[in-house]
Coordinates of C-alpha atoms in Angstrom, one line a residue:
X1 CA 0.0 0.0 0.0
X2 CA 2.8 2.4 1.0
X3 CA 4.7 1.6 -2.2
X4 CA 1.5 2.4 -4.2
X5 CA 1.3 5.8 -2.5
X6 CA 4.9 6.5 -3.4
X7 CA 4.2 5.7 -7.0
X8 CA 1.2 8.0 -7.0
X9 CA 3.3 10.9 -5.5
X10 CA 6.0 10.4 -8.1
X11 CA 3.4 10.5 -11.0
X12 CA 2.0 13.7 -9.5
X13 CA 5.4 15.3 -9.4
X14 CA 6.2 14.3 -13.0
X15 CA 2.8 15.6 -14.3
X16 CA 2.5 18.9 -12.5
X17 CA 6.1 20.0 -11.8
X18 CA 8.6 20.7 -14.6
X19 CA 11.5 18.2 -14.4
X20 CA 14.0 21.1 -14.2
X21 CA 12.3 22.3 -11.0
X22 CA 12.3 18.9 -9.3
X23 CA 15.0 19.0 -6.6
X24 CA 17.3 16.0 -5.8
X25 CA 15.0 14.6 -3.1
X26 CA 16.0 11.8 -0.8
X27 CA 14.0 8.6 -0.8
X28 CA 10.5 9.1 0.5
X29 CA 11.1 7.1 3.7
X30 CA 8.2 5.8 5.8
X31 CA 8.1 5.0 9.5
X32 CA 6.3 1.8 10.6
X33 CA 5.3 1.1 14.2
X34 CA 5.3 -2.1 16.3
X35 CA 3.7 -2.4 19.7
X36 CA 2.3 -5.3 21.7
X37 CA -1.2 -4.0 21.6
X38 CA -1.1 -3.5 17.8
X39 CA -2.9 -5.6 15.2
X40 CA -2.2 -8.1 12.5
X41 CA -1.0 -7.1 9.0
X42 CA -4.5 -6.9 7.6
X43 CA -5.9 -5.1 10.6
X44 CA -3.3 -2.3 10.9
X45 CA -1.3 -0.4 8.3
X46 CA 1.6 0.0 10.7
X47 CA 1.7 3.7 9.9
X48 CA 0.5 5.0 13.3
X49 CA 1.8 4.6 16.8
X50 CA -1.6 3.5 18.1
X51 CA -3.2 0.3 19.4
X52 CA -5.5 -1.8 17.3
X53 CA -9.1 -0.5 18.2
X54 CA -10.5 -4.0 18.2
X55 CA -12.3 -4.2 14.9
X56 CA -11.9 -3.4 11.3
X57 CA -9.2 -3.8 8.7
X58 CA -6.5 -1.5 7.3
X59 CA -6.8 0.8 10.3
X60 CA -4.2 3.5 11.2
X61 CA -2.5 1.6 14.0
X62 CA 0.7 -0.3 14.8
X63 CA 1.5 -3.9 14.0
X64 CA 1.6 -6.3 17.0
X65 CA 4.9 -7.9 16.0
X66 CA 7.9 -7.1 13.8
X67 CA 7.1 -10.1 11.6
X68 CA 4.1 -8.2 10.2
X69 CA 6.8 -6.1 8.4
X70 CA 7.2 -9.3 6.3
X71 CA 4.9 -10.5 3.5
X72 CA 3.4 -13.9 3.1
X73 CA 6.7 -15.3 1.7
X74 CA 8.8 -14.0 4.5
X75 CA 10.3 -11.1 2.5
X76 CA 10.4 -7.5 3.7
X77 CA 7.4 -5.2 3.0
X78 CA 9.4 -2.2 4.1
X79 CA 11.7 -0.5 1.6
X80 CA 15.3 0.8 1.8
X81 CA 15.4 3.9 3.9
X82 CA 12.3 3.1 6.0
X83 CA 12.2 2.9 9.8
X84 CA 10.7 0.1 11.9
X85 CA 10.1 1.7 15.3
X86 CA 9.6 -0.9 18.1
X87 CA 7.8 -0.2 21.4
X88 CA 8.8 -1.8 24.7
X89 CA 7.9 -5.4 25.0
X90 CA 9.2 -8.9 24.2
X91 CA 9.0 -10.3 20.6
X92 CA 9.7 -14.0 19.9
X93 CA 11.6 -14.7 16.7
X94 CA 11.1 -18.2 15.4
X95 CA 8.5 -20.6 14.2
X96 CA 5.5 -21.2 16.4
X97 CA 5.3 -24.6 18.0
X98 CA 1.9 -26.4 18.2
X99 CA 1.5 -25.7 21.9
X100 CA 2.1 -21.9 21.5
X101 CA -0.5 -19.4 20.6
X102 CA -0.4 -18.3 17.0
X103 CA 0.0 -14.7 18.1
X104 CA 3.3 -15.4 20.0
X105 CA 5.1 -15.3 16.7
X106 CA 2.5 -14.3 14.1
X107 CA 2.8 -14.5 10.3
X108 CA 4.9 -17.6 10.1
X109 CA 3.0 -19.5 7.5
X110 CA 6.1 -19.2 5.3
X111 CA 8.1 -21.1 7.9
X112 CA 8.6 -24.9 8.0
X113 CA 9.4 -27.3 10.8
X114 CA 11.8 -29.1 8.5
X115 CA 14.1 -26.1 8.6
X116 CA 13.0 -23.8 11.4
X117 CA 16.4 -22.1 11.6
X118 CA 15.3 -20.1 8.5
X119 CA 12.2 -18.6 10.3
X120 CA 13.8 -15.3 11.0
X121 CA 14.2 -11.9 9.4
X122 CA 15.7 -11.8 5.9
X123 CA 18.7 -9.4 5.3
X124 CA 17.6 -5.9 6.0
X125 CA 17.1 -3.9 2.8
X126 CA 19.9 -1.3 2.1
X127 CA 19.2 2.4 2.6
X128 CA 19.6 4.6 -0.5
X129 CA 22.7 6.3 0.9
X130 CA 24.5 6.8 4.2
X131 CA 22.4 9.8 5.1
X132 CA 19.2 7.8 4.6
X133 CA 19.7 4.5 6.3
X134 CA 17.2 1.7 6.8
X135 CA 16.5 1.6 10.5
X136 CA 15.3 -0.8 13.2
X137 CA 14.9 1.3 16.3
X138 CA 13.7 0.6 19.8
X139 CA 11.4 3.3 21.2
X140 CA 13.5 5.7 23.2
X141 CA 16.5 5.3 20.9
X142 CA 16.9 9.1 20.8
X143 CA 16.5 9.5 24.6
X144 CA 19.3 7.2 25.9
X145 CA 17.4 3.9 25.4
X146 CA 16.0 3.6 29.0
X147 CA 13.9 0.5 28.3
X148 CA 14.8 -1.4 25.1
X149 CA 12.4 -3.9 23.5
X150 CA 13.6 -7.5 23.4
X151 CA 13.9 -9.7 20.4
X152 CA 14.5 -13.3 21.5
X153 CA 15.4 -16.1 19.2
X154 CA 13.8 -19.6 19.3
X155 CA 13.9 -22.9 17.6
X156 CA 17.5 -22.8 16.5
X157 CA 17.2 -19.7 14.2
X158 CA 20.5 -18.9 12.6
X159 CA 20.5 -15.3 13.8
X160 CA 17.9 -12.8 15.0
X161 CA 19.0 -10.0 12.7
X162 CA 20.7 -10.4 9.3
X163 CA 22.8 -7.6 7.6
X164 CA 24.0 -9.9 4.8
X165 CA 24.6 -7.7 1.8
X166 CA 23.1 -4.7 3.6
X167 CA 24.5 -1.2 3.3
X168 CA 23.4 2.1 4.9
X169 CA 21.5 0.8 7.9
X170 CA 21.1 1.5 11.6
X171 CA 20.1 -0.9 14.4
X172 CA 19.6 0.8 17.8
X173 CA 18.1 0.4 21.3
X174 CA 17.4 -3.3 21.3
X175 CA 18.0 -6.3 23.5
X176 CA 18.9 -9.4 21.5
X177 CA 18.9 -12.8 23.3
X178 CA 17.3 -16.2 23.6
X179 CA 15.6 -18.0 26.5
X180 CA 17.9 -21.0 27.0
X181 CA 21.1 -21.7 28.8
X182 CA 22.4 -24.1 26.2
X183 CA 25.5 -23.8 24.1
X184 CA 26.0 -25.4 20.7
X185 CA 28.2 -28.5 20.7
X186 CA 29.2 -27.9 24.3
X187 CA 31.4 -30.7 25.8
X188 CA 29.0 -31.1 28.7
X189 CA 25.9 -33.0 27.3
X190 CA 23.7 -31.3 29.9
X191 CA 24.6 -27.9 28.4
X192 CA 24.6 -28.9 24.8
X193 CA 21.8 -27.5 22.6
X194 CA 19.3 -29.9 21.0
X195 CA 20.1 -30.0 17.3
X196 CA 18.8 -33.3 16.1
X197 CA 15.0 -33.4 16.8
X198 CA 12.3 -30.7 16.4
X199 CA 11.3 -28.9 18.5
X200 CA 14.7 -27.7 19.3
X201 CA 13.9 -25.3 22.2
X202 CA 14.1 -21.6 22.9
X203 CA 17.6 -21.0 21.6
X204 CA 19.2 -19.2 18.7
X205 CA 22.7 -19.5 17.3
X206 CA 23.8 -15.8 16.8
X207 CA 22.4 -12.4 17.6
X208 CA 23.5 -10.5 14.4
X209 CA 25.0 -11.9 11.2
X210 CA 26.7 -9.5 8.8
X211 CA 28.6 -10.0 5.6
X212 CA 29.4 -7.6 2.7
X213 CA 27.8 -4.9 4.8
X214 CA 28.9 -1.3 4.7
X215 CA 28.0 2.0 6.4
X216 CA 26.3 0.3 9.4
X217 CA 25.6 1.8 12.8
X218 CA 24.9 -0.3 15.9
X219 CA 24.1 1.7 19.0
X220 CA 22.6 0.9 22.4
X221 CA 22.4 -2.9 21.9
X222 CA 22.6 -5.6 24.5
X223 CA 23.5 -8.8 22.7
X224 CA 23.7 -11.7 25.1
X225 CA 23.1 -15.4 25.9
X226 CA 23.3 -16.8 22.4
X227 CA 24.3 -20.4 21.8
X228 CA 27.2 -19.5 19.6
X229 CA 28.2 -15.9 18.8
X230 CA 26.8 -12.5 19.8
X231 CA 27.8 -10.9 16.5
X232 CA 29.2 -12.7 13.5
X233 CA 30.6 -10.1 11.0
X234 CA 33.0 -10.3 8.1
X235 CA 33.7 -8.4 4.9
X236 CA 32.4 -5.3 6.5
X237 CA 33.4 -1.7 5.9
X238 CA 32.7 1.7 7.5
X239 CA 31.0 0.5 10.8
X240 CA 30.2 2.5 13.9
X241 CA 29.5 0.5 17.1
X242 CA 28.6 2.5 20.2
X243 CA 27.4 1.5 23.6
X244 CA 27.0 -2.1 22.6
X245 CA 27.3 -4.9 25.1
X246 CA 28.2 -8.5 23.9
X247 CA 28.0 -10.9 26.7
X248 CA 27.6 -14.5 27.7
X249 CA 27.6 -16.1 24.3
X250 CA 28.6 -19.7 24.3
X251 CA 31.4 -19.6 21.8
X252 CA 32.6 -16.1 21.1
X253 CA 31.5 -12.5 21.5
X254 CA 32.4 -10.9 18.2
X255 CA 33.3 -13.5 15.6
X256 CA 35.0 -12.0 12.5
X257 CA 35.9 -15.3 10.9
X258 CA 33.3 -16.5 8.4
X259 CA 34.3 -20.1 8.1
X260 CA 35.8 -21.2 4.7
X261 CA 35.2 -17.7 3.2
X262 CA 37.2 -14.5 2.6
X263 CA 36.2 -12.3 5.5
X264 CA 38.6 -9.4 5.3
X265 CA 37.3 -6.0 6.5
X266 CA 38.2 -2.6 5.3
X267 CA 37.6 1.1 6.0
X268 CA 37.0 2.7 9.4
X269 CA 35.7 0.3 12.0
X270 CA 34.9 2.5 15.1
X271 CA 34.0 1.0 18.4
X272 CA 33.1 3.2 21.4
X273 CA 31.9 2.3 24.9
X274 CA 32.0 -1.4 23.8
X275 CA 31.6 -4.0 26.5
X276 CA 32.6 -7.6 25.7
X277 CA 32.4 -10.0 28.6
X278 CA 31.8 -13.6 29.7
X279 CA 31.9 -15.0 26.2
X280 CA 32.8 -18.7 26.2
X281 CA 30.3 -19.2 29.0
X282 CA 26.7 -20.4 29.0
X283 CA 24.3 -17.8 30.2
X284 CA 21.5 -19.1 32.5
X285 CA 17.9 -18.2 31.8
X286 CA 16.3 -16.3 33.4
X287 CA 19.1 -15.4 35.8
X288 CA 21.6 -14.3 33.1
X289 CA 24.5 -15.7 35.1
X290 CA 27.7 -17.3 33.6
X291 CA 27.9 -21.1 33.8
X292 CA 29.8 -23.9 32.3
X293 CA 32.6 -21.6 31.0
X294 CA 34.8 -23.6 28.5
X295 CA 37.6 -23.0 26.1
X296 CA 39.7 -24.6 23.4
X297 CA 41.0 -27.6 25.4
X298 CA 37.4 -28.7 25.9
X299 CA 36.6 -28.1 22.2
X300 CA 35.3 -24.5 22.6
X301 CA 36.7 -21.1 21.7
X302 CA 36.2 -18.2 24.0
X303 CA 37.6 -15.0 22.5
X304 CA 35.8 -11.8 23.4
X305 CA 36.7 -10.4 19.9
X306 CA 38.3 -12.4 17.2
X307 CA 38.7 -12.0 13.4
X308 CA 39.9 -13.8 10.3
X309 CA 42.6 -12.2 8.2
X310 CA 41.6 -8.6 8.0
X311 CA 42.4 -5.0 7.1
X312 CA 40.7 -1.9 8.2
X313 CA 41.3 1.0 10.5
X314 CA 40.2 -0.3 13.9
X315 CA 39.5 2.5 16.4
X316 CA 38.5 1.3 19.9
X317 CA 37.8 3.8 22.6
X318 CA 36.4 3.8 26.2
X319 CA 35.8 0.1 26.0
X320 CA 36.0 -2.9 28.3
X321 CA 37.0 -6.6 27.6
X322 CA 36.7 -8.9 30.6
X323 CA 36.1 -12.5 31.7
X324 CA 36.3 -14.1 28.3
X325 CA 37.5 -17.6 28.3
X326 CA 40.3 -17.0 25.8
X327 CA 41.7 -13.7 24.6
X328 CA 39.9 -10.5 25.4
X329 CA 40.6 -8.5 22.3
X330 CA 42.4 -10.6 19.6
X331 CA 43.4 -8.6 16.5
X332 CA 46.4 -10.9 15.7
X333 CA 44.9 -11.4 12.2
X334 CA 44.9 -7.7 11.3
X335 CA 47.6 -8.7 8.7
X336 CA 46.5 -6.9 5.5
X337 CA 48.6 -3.9 4.4
X338 CA 45.8 -1.4 5.1
X339 CA 45.2 -2.4 8.7
X340 CA 46.0 -0.2 11.6
X341 CA 44.8 -0.1 15.2
X342 CA 44.1 2.6 17.7
X343 CA 43.1 1.7 21.3
X344 CA 42.4 4.5 23.8
X345 CA 41.0 4.6 27.3
X346 CA 40.2 0.9 27.4
X347 CA 40.3 -1.7 30.2
X348 CA 41.0 -5.4 29.7
X349 CA 41.2 -7.9 32.6
X350 CA 40.2 -11.3 33.7
X351 CA 40.5 -12.9 30.3
X352 CA 42.0 -16.3 30.3
X353 CA 44.5 -15.7 27.4
X354 CA 46.0 -12.4 26.3
X355 CA 44.1 -9.4 27.4
X356 CA 45.0 -7.4 24.2
X357 CA 46.6 -8.8 21.1
X358 CA 47.4 -6.7 18.1
X359 CA 49.2 -6.8 14.8
X360 CA 50.7 -4.1 12.6
X361 CA 50.7 -0.3 13.1
X362 CA 49.2 0.2 16.6
X363 CA 48.7 2.9 19.1
X364 CA 47.6 1.9 22.7
X365 CA 47.2 4.7 25.2
X366 CA 45.6 5.4 28.6
X367 CA 44.6 1.8 29.0
X368 CA 44.4 -0.5 32.0
X369 CA 45.6 -4.0 31.1
X370 CA 45.5 -6.5 34.0
X371 CA 46.6 -10.0 33.0
X372 CA 45.0 -12.0 35.8
X373 CA 44.8 -14.9 33.3
X374 CA 44.1 -17.5 36.1
X375 CA 40.8 -15.8 36.9
X376 CA 38.6 -18.8 36.0
X377 CA 40.6 -21.3 38.1
X378 CA 38.4 -23.0 40.8
X379 CA 35.3 -20.8 40.1
X380 CA 31.9 -22.4 40.4
X381 CA 31.0 -21.3 36.9
X382 CA 34.1 -22.9 35.3
X383 CA 33.8 -26.1 33.3
X384 CA 37.1 -26.3 31.5
X385 CA 39.1 -23.2 30.7
X386 CA 42.7 -22.9 29.5
X387 CA 44.3 -20.7 32.2
X388 CA 46.9 -18.3 30.8
X389 CA 46.6 -19.6 27.3
X390 CA 49.5 -18.7 25.1
X391 CA 51.6 -18.0 28.2
X392 CA 49.1 -15.3 29.2
X393 CA 51.0 -12.2 28.3
X394 CA 48.9 -9.2 29.1
X395 CA 49.9 -7.3 26.0
X396 CA 50.9 -9.3 22.8
X397 CA 52.4 -6.9 20.2
X398 CA 53.0 -8.3 16.7
X399 CA 54.9 -6.5 14.0
X400 CA 54.8 -6.5 10.2
X401 CA 57.8 -5.3 8.2
X402 CA 58.5 -1.6 8.8
X403 CA 55.6 -0.8 11.1
X404 CA 55.6 1.1 14.4
X405 CA 53.8 0.3 17.7
X406 CA 53.5 2.6 20.6
X407 CA 52.2 2.0 24.2
X408 CA 51.8 5.2 26.1
X409 CA 50.5 6.0 29.6
X410 CA 49.2 2.5 30.3
X411 CA 49.1 0.5 33.5
X412 CA 50.0 -3.2 32.8
X413 CA 50.0 -5.9 35.4
X414 CA 49.9 -9.7 35.1
X415 CA 50.7 -13.2 36.2
X416 CA 51.4 -14.6 32.8
X417 CA 54.9 -15.5 31.5
X418 CA 55.5 -11.8 30.6
X419 CA 53.7 -8.5 30.8
X420 CA 54.3 -7.6 27.2
X421 CA 55.7 -9.6 24.3
X422 CA 57.1 -8.2 21.0
X423 CA 57.5 -10.4 18.0
X424 CA 57.4 -10.4 14.2
X425 CA 54.2 -11.9 12.7
X426 CA 54.8 -15.3 11.3
X427 CA 53.7 -14.3 7.8
X428 CA 55.9 -11.2 7.7
X429 CA 59.7 -10.8 7.1
X430 CA 60.7 -8.1 9.6
X431 CA 64.0 -6.4 8.8
X432 CA 64.8 -4.4 11.9
X433 CA 63.2 -1.2 10.7
X434 CA 60.2 -1.8 13.0
X435 CA 59.9 0.5 16.0
X436 CA 58.4 -0.1 19.4
X437 CA 57.8 3.0 21.6
X438 CA 56.8 2.5 25.3
X439 CA 56.8 5.5 27.6
X440 CA 55.0 6.7 30.8
X441 CA 53.7 3.3 31.6
X442 CA 53.5 1.3 34.8
X443 CA 54.5 -2.4 34.6
X444 CA 53.7 -4.5 37.6
X445 CA 54.7 -8.2 37.7
X446 CA 53.4 -11.0 39.9
X447 CA 54.2 -14.7 40.4
X448 CA 53.4 -16.7 37.3
X449 CA 50.1 -18.5 37.5
X450 CA 51.4 -21.5 35.7
X451 CA 54.8 -21.5 37.5
X452 CA 54.6 -20.1 41.0
X453 CA 58.3 -20.3 41.5
X454 CA 58.9 -17.7 38.8
X455 CA 57.7 -14.2 38.2
X456 CA 56.3 -12.5 35.1
X457 CA 59.0 -10.9 33.0
X458 CA 58.8 -7.2 32.0
X459 CA 59.4 -7.4 28.2
X460 CA 60.1 -10.3 25.8
X461 CA 61.4 -9.8 22.3
X462 CA 61.6 -12.7 19.8
X463 CA 64.8 -11.1 18.5
X464 CA 67.0 -9.2 21.0
X465 CA 68.5 -6.0 19.9
X466 CA 66.9 -6.3 16.4
X467 CA 64.0 -3.8 16.4
X468 CA 64.3 -0.1 16.9
X469 CA 63.2 0.8 20.5
X470 CA 62.2 4.0 22.2
X471 CA 61.5 2.7 25.7
X472 CA 61.9 4.9 28.7
X473 CA 60.1 6.8 31.5
X474 CA 58.4 3.6 32.6
X475 CA 57.8 2.4 36.2
X476 CA 58.7 -1.3 36.4
X477 CA 58.2 -3.2 39.6
X478 CA 57.9 -6.9 40.7
X479 CA 58.8 -8.2 37.2
X480 CA 61.9 -10.0 35.9
X481 CA 63.8 -7.3 34.1
X482 CA 65.6 -9.7 31.7
X483 CA 68.2 -8.9 29.1
X484 CA 66.4 -5.7 27.9
X485 CA 67.1 -4.0 31.2
X486 CA 65.9 -0.6 32.3
X487 CA 66.4 2.8 30.6
X488 CA 67.8 6.0 32.0
X489 CA 64.6 7.5 33.2
X490 CA 62.9 4.2 34.3
X491 CA 61.9 3.8 37.9
X492 CA 62.1 0.4 39.7
X493 CA 60.0 1.2 42.8
X494 CA 56.6 0.1 44.2
X495 CA 54.0 2.2 42.3
X496 CA 51.7 2.7 45.4
X497 CA 48.4 2.0 43.6
X498 CA 45.0 2.1 45.3
X499 CA 44.8 -1.7 45.2
X500 CA 47.5 -3.9 43.8
X501 CA 45.8 -7.3 44.4
X502 CA 45.2 -8.8 41.0
X503 CA 41.6 -9.9 41.8
X504 CA 40.5 -6.4 42.8
X505 CA 43.1 -4.3 41.0
X506 CA 42.7 -0.5 41.1
X507 CA 45.4 1.3 39.1
X508 CA 44.8 4.8 40.6
X509 CA 47.8 6.4 42.3
X510 CA 48.1 6.9 46.0
X511 CA 49.8 9.9 47.6
X512 CA 53.5 9.6 47.4
X513 CA 53.6 7.3 44.4
X514 CA 56.8 7.7 42.4
X515 CA 54.7 7.7 39.3
X516 CA 53.3 11.2 40.1
X517 CA 54.7 14.1 38.0
X518 CA 57.7 12.0 36.9
X519 CA 56.7 11.0 33.4
X520 CA 57.8 12.4 30.0
X521 CA 56.1 15.8 29.5
X522 CA 53.2 16.5 27.2
X523 CA 53.5 16.6 23.5
X524 CA 54.1 14.1 20.8
X525 CA 52.6 10.7 21.6
X526 CA 51.9 11.7 25.3
X527 CA 48.1 12.1 25.5
X528 CA 46.7 15.3 27.1
X529 CA 44.2 13.4 29.2
X530 CA 44.0 10.1 31.1
X531 CA 41.8 6.9 31.2
X532 CA 39.0 8.9 32.8
X533 CA 39.5 11.9 30.5
X534 CA 41.1 13.9 33.4
X535 CA 43.4 16.5 31.8
X536 CA 47.1 16.0 31.8
X537 CA 49.1 17.2 33.5
X538 CA 47.6 17.8 36.9
X539 CA 50.4 19.3 39.1
X540 CA 54.0 19.9 38.0
X541 CA 54.2 17.1 35.4
X542 CA 52.7 14.1 33.7
X543 CA 52.1 11.0 35.8
X544 CA 53.1 7.6 34.6
X545 CA 50.4 5.0 34.1
X546 CA 46.8 5.2 32.9
X547 CA 45.6 7.5 35.7
X548 CA 46.6 11.1 36.4
X549 CA 46.7 11.7 40.1
X550 CA 44.1 14.4 41.1
X551 CA 45.7 15.2 44.4
X552 CA 44.1 15.5 47.9
X553 CA 40.8 17.3 47.7
X554 CA 41.0 20.8 49.2
X555 CA 38.9 21.3 52.4
X556 CA 36.9 24.6 52.4
X557 CA 38.2 27.2 54.9
X558 CA 34.7 27.4 56.6
X559 CA 34.9 23.7 57.4
X560 CA 38.4 24.1 58.9
X561 CA 37.3 27.0 61.1
X562 CA 34.2 25.2 62.3
X563 CA 35.9 21.8 62.8
X564 CA 33.2 20.0 60.8

């Protein structure tokens, strides 16, 4: 019906307005509404944010379920550039079982019990251009998303939302999940999802699947509890991901490896306020607690973020990677010539492998990296996790020929074999022109988790005295110094942090810390603010580590005089 109206409008313009006077108009986008008290596809047009009045057809009211945005064959009725605005509520995505009411997931006549995994949304139609994206939005998306609607997958659907081949789209203010604590192919039969006999249960494999997708924005999403991956995305370009949580997915959080396919990414890939946690664990329903956490020894995976061989400009800011059963952020496969990585104001801790792993040109600044890689040992939610996998270095820095890597104003602690490792990527022929810069950092070493008689080393190079180094103005304490030694302005003293226990680590500086005001001054690579965006310097100079010491708060004179 809406398409018919668009055609009528176009004919009107062509008849009554000279072609030379017709401006370059954007696509005539339409907003459709979904709310639990709406009507069926023949009862409501979907063009008004109003309940179904109880009688009549083709009324100006909302649809009761997002599946009414599909036609009788399961294809989209909405057009590229349109908006589907979803009101608060829960919406089941998957074929109806005989015992469920036909309204729980309506409009599923096009689905089949022989392949119920296909009973989900088709790929979202592309918007006409980046300024006019196709949008699926939860109500309140423009007000901080206080109460997002929930899409929950059922009956083994491949994914809840597909962006395969989609360009110019925005998904915002939604909770994506399922209602089962099962994990696909888990080693524990009691946790393993039913895949052999229909009905399969209230589980879904992935939250979002994307391939060959460009100019995509994801914002204010909570993607959690899926049987395999939270988001599976490869061959993507020009993405912005903001305030997105990916948690408690049974295999991996962000899976960038599309199996047996080229999955290289390109362009700007921007992630801000990104929380990736508890992946490699089952998530209980309805409690949403981690359980049966597993990793590669048991046949699982467990990265928070992993990719296949990729390029792209990765920008990660104000983000958090924690409690994933393998690496936290694994960008080892950023091997293509156009790849580069920037990580700012980010925290990574409690991951069972490397906290942060990078490859190629990289900048890491103002970040807290705590390699308590034995976190999962003996926990009630642990099934089988590889503690300190890959020796558990907190930072794993990998070079390609001729590139530079810098680590500035970070606080790095750990119980792995070393705090930071520097090595040439196995597929690159490094020639010694590579440069590693490390300044104004705090490095704090502990007893190795896998070898309690030894301590974590400060730095490890795969080729001693081979790469160019600019390493100075660091505070190094408790770690084996090794052959690299300390530089002229390095400090080997206790850093005096708020809490130096690995399990409750707090990297803020205490009064009297030797890190205060002793770092390299501002300018160049030294950031002008800290992990919490406090300006640098506060006081006489720049502090070492991720936090700038704010000093002792001043007591107002009136309080001093009154003794209050």
